[in-house]
Coordinates of C-alpha atoms in Angstrom, one line a residue:
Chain A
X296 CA -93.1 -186.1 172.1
X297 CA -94.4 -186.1 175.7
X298 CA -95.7 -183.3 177.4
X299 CA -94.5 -182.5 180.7
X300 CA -97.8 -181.5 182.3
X301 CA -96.6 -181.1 186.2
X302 CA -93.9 -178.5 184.7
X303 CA -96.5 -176.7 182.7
X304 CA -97.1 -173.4 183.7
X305 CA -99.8 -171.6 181.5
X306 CA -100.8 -168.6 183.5
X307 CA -97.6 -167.3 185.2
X308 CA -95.8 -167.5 181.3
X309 CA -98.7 -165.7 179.7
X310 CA -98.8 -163.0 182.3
X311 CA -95.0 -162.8 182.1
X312 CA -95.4 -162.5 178.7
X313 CA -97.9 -159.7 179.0
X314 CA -95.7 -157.9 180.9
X315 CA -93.0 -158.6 178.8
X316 CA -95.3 -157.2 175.5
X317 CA -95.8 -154.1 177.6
X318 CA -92.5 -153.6 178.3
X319 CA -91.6 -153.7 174.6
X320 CA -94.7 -151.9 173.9
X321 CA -93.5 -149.1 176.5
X322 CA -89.9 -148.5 175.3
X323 CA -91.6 -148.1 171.5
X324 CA -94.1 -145.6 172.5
X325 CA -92.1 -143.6 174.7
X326 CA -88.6 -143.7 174.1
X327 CA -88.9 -144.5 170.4
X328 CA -86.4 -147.4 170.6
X329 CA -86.8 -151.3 170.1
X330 CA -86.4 -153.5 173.3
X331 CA -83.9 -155.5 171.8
X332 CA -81.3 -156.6 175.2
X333 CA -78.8 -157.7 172.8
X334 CA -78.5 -154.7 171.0
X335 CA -78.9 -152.2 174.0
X336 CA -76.2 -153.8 175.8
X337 CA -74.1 -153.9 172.4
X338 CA -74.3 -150.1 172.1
X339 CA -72.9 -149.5 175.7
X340 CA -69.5 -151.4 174.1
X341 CA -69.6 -148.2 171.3
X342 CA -70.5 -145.7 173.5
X343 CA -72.3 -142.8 171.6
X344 CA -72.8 -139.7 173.6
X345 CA -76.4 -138.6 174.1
X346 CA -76.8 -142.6 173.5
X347 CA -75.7 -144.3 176.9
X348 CA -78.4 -142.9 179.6
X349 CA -81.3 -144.9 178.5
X350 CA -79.2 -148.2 177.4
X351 CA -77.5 -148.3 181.4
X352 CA -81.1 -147.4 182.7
X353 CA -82.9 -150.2 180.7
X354 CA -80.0 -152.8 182.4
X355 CA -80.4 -151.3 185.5
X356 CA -84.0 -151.9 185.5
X357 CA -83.4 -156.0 184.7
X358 CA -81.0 -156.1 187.0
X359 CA -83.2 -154.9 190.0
X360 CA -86.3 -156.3 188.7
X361 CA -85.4 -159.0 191.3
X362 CA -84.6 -157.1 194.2
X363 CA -87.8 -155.1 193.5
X364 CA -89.7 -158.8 193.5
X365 CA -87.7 -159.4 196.9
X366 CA -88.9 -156.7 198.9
X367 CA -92.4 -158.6 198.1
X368 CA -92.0 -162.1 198.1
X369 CA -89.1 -164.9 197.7
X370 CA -88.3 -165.5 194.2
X371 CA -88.8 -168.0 191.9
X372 CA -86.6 -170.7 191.5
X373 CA -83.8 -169.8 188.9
X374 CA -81.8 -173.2 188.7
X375 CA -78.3 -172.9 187.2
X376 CA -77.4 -176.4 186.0
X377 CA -73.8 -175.9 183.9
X378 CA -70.5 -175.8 185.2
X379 CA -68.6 -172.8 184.7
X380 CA -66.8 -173.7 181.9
X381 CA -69.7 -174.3 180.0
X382 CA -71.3 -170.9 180.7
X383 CA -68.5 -169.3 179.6
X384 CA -68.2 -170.9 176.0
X385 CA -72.6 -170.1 176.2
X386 CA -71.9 -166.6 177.2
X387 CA -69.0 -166.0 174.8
X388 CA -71.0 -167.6 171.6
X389 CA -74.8 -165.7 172.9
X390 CA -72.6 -162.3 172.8
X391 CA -71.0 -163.2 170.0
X392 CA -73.6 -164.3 167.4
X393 CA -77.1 -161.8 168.8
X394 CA -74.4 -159.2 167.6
X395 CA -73.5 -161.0 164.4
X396 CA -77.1 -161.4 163.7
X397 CA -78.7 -158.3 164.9
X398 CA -80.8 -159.9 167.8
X399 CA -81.9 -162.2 170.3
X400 CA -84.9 -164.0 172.0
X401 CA -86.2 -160.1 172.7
X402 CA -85.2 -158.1 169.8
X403 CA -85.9 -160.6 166.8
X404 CA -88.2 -163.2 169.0
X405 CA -90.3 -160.4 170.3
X406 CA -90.4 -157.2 168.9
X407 CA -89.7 -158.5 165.4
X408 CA -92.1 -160.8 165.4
X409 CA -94.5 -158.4 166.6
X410 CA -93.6 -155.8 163.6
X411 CA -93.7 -159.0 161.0
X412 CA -90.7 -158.6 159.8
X413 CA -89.4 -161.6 157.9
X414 CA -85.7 -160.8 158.9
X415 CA -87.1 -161.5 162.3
X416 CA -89.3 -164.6 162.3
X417 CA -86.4 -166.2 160.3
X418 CA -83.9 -165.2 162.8
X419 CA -86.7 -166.4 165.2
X420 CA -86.7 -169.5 163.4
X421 CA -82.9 -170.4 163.4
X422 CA -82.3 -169.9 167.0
X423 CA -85.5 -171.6 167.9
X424 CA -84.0 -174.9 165.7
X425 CA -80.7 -174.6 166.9
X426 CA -82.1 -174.6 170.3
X427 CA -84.0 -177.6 170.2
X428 CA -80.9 -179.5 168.3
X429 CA -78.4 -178.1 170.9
X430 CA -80.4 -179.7 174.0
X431 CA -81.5 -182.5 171.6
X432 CA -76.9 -183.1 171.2
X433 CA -76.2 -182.3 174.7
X434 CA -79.2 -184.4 177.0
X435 CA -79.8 -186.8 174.8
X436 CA -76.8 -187.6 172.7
X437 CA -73.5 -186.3 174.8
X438 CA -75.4 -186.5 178.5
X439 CA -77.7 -189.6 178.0
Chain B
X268 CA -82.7 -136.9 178.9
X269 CA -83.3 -137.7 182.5
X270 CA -87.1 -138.5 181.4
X271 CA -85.8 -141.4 179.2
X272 CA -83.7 -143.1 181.1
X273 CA -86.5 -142.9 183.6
X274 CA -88.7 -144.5 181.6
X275 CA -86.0 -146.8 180.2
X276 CA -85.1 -147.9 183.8
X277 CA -89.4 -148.5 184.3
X278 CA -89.2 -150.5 181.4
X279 CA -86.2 -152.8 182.0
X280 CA -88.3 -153.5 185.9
X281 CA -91.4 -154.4 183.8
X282 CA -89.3 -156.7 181.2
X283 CA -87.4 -158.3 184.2
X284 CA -90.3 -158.6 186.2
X285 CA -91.9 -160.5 183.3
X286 CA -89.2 -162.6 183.0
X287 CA -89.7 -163.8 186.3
X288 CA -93.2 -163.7 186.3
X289 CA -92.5 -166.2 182.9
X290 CA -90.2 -168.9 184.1
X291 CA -87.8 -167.4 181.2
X292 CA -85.5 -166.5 184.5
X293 CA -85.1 -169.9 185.2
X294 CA -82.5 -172.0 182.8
X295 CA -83.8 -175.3 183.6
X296 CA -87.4 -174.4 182.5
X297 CA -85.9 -172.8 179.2
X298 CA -84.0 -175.9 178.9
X299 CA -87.5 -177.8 180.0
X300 CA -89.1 -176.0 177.1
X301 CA -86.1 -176.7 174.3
X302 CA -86.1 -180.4 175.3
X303 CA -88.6 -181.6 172.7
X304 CA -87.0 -185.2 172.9
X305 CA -87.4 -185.1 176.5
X306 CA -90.2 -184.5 179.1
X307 CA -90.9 -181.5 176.9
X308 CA -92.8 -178.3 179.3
X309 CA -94.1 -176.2 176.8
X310 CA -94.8 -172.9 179.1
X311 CA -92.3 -170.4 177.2
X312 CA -94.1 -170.5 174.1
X313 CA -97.0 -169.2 176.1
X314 CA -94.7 -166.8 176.7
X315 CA -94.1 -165.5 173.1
X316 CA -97.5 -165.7 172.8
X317 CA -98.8 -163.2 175.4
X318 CA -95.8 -160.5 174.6
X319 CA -96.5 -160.8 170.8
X320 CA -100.5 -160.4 171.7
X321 CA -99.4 -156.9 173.2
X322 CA -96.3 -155.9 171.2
X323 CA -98.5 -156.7 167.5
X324 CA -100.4 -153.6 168.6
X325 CA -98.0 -151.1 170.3
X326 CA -95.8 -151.9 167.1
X327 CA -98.5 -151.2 164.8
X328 CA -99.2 -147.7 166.4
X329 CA -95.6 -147.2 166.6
X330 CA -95.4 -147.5 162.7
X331 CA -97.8 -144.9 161.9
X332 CA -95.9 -141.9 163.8
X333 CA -93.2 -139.9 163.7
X334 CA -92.1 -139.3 167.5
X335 CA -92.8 -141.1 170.7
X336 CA -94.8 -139.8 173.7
X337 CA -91.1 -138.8 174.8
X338 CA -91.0 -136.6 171.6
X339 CA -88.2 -138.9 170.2
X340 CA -87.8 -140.2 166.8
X341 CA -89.3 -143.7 166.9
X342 CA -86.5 -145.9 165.2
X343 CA -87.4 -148.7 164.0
X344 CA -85.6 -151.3 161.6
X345 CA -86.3 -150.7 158.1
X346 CA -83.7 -153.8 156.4
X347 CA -86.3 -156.7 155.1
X348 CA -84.0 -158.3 152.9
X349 CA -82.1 -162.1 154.2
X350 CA -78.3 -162.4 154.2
X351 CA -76.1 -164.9 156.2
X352 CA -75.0 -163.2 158.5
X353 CA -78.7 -163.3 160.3
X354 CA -79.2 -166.9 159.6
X355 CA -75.5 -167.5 161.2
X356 CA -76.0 -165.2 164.0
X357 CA -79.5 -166.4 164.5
X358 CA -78.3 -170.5 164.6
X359 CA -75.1 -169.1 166.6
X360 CA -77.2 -167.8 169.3
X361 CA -79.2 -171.1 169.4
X362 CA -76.8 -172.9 169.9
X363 CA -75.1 -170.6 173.0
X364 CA -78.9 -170.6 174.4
X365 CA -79.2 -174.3 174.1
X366 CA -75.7 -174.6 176.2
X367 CA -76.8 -173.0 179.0
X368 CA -80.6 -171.8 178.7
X369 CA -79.7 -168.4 179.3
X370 CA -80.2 -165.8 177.1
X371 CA -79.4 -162.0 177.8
X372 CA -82.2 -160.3 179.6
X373 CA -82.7 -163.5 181.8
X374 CA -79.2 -163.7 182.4
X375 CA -78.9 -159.9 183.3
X376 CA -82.3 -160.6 185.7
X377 CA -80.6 -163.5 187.4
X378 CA -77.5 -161.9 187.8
X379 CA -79.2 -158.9 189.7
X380 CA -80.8 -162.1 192.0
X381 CA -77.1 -162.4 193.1
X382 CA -76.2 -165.8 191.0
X383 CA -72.5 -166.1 191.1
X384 CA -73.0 -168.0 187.7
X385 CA -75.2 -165.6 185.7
X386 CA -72.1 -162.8 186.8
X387 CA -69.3 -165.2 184.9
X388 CA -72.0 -165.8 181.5
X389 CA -73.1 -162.0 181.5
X390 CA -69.1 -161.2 181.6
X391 CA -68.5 -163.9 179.0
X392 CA -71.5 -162.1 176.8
X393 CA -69.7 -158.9 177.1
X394 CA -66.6 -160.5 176.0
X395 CA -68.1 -162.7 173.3
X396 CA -69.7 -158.6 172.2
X397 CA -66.7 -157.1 172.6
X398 CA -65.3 -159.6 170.4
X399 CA -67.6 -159.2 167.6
X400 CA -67.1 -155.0 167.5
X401 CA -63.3 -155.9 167.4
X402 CA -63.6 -157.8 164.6
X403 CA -66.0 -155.2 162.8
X404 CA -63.3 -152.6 163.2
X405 CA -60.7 -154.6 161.5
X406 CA -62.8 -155.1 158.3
X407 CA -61.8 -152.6 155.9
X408 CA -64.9 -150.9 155.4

């Protein structure tokens, strides 16, 4: 393994995280619910009534987050390397399976983790190896 | 009602805000990160690290009551036991992260920065969703 230390960026990801642990941490303590995107976008698909206010508002606050950051400075890069066809297998297979397993990077990855529960950190677990193995096939193996 | 969405639509800013803040906005550094094999930037588990640091203790309190500030219940999952369906889901959504180095909230973040390509995998994500609750409905329950 060799570290890529000209891409490492210590300080902005641990404050992103922060803000990320406080955002979980917020949505627990005030609204009662976990911050799980998966599963909040999931339950606008069933819509139950009482149920939708708070899912829309959460997207609506990732959604602007950006624009919010614009009105203060240029963004950060966000670099889009696959073709279309490729993000729509990803995006079909990511909506598919957080459902089928209850989770994602923020649900399991985050707030799991952070509860300690073992259905999470092994969740946490599998999408962290298939991760690695699916970059692993596709740069190193397929892409060379 | 109107309070939580309030505080739901503070929350998703924060979230978002700290994905960009992260990197975890940005598919090639997610890619970066799950590219052990390759000039490996290990950032985003920095990442994990500083929202765990705060979530272990909001969760803990969180455990030990009844309501939230809000006066809702706090609902939090209670299953502990390991089927396949979360291992499958969980490798699943690996592999769809690894494909693209999006995963929802980022994707939902860059899509609100006006990329054309985080519009076609968020609508693919909904599909890919919509897919799954079709399927649910046809089990005989």
């Amino acid at each position: 393994m060799m570290i890529d230390w000209t891409a490492f960026t210590p300080w902005s990801a641990l404050a992103g995280g922060v803000l990320i642990g406080l955002a979980a941490a917020l949505l627990v303590l005030l609204n009662g619910r976990i911050a799980g995107i998966s599963g909040i976008v999931g339950g606008l698909l069933t819509p139950k009534p009482g149920d939708i206010g708070w899912r829309l508002a959460f997207v609506a606050g990732l959604v602007l987050a950006p624009v919010l950051w614009l009105a203060v400075a240029a963004l950060p890069p966000i670099q889009i390397e696959a073709g279309y066809p490729l993000l729509i297998v990803a995006g079909l297979v990511v909506g598919f399976s957080t459902r089928y397993g209850t989770g994602c990077t923020s649900g399991h990855g985050v707030c799991g983790i952070s509860r300690l529960s073992p259905r999470s950190i092994v969740a946490t677990l599998a999408f962290m190896t298939a991760g690695f193995i699916t970059v692993f096939v596709m740069r190193h193996l397929i892409g060379g | 009602m109107v309070k939580l969405s309030f505080s739901a639509l503070i929350v998703g800013l924060v979230f978002g805000l700290g994905l960009l803040v992260s990197g975890m906005a940005n598919p090639e550094k997610v890619l970066g990160f799950l590219d052990l094999a390759g000039a490996w930037d290990p950032s985003l588990a920095l990442v994990m690290v500083g929202a765990i640091a705060v979530g272990f203790f909001a969760f803990r309190r969180a455990a030990r009551q009844e309501r939230s500030l809000l006066n809702e219940p706090i609902q939090l999952p209670t299953r502990r036991d390991l089927d396949r369906r979360l291992l499958l889901g969980g490798l699943g959504f690996g592999v769809g992260w690894g494909l693209a180095g999006f995963c929802p909230g980022p994707a939902l973040v860059a899509l609100g920065a006006g990329e054309l390509k985080a519009l076609v995998f968020v609508l693919a994500m909904l599909a890919g969703m919509g897919i799954f609750e079709l399927l649910e409905r046809r089990k005989p329950s």
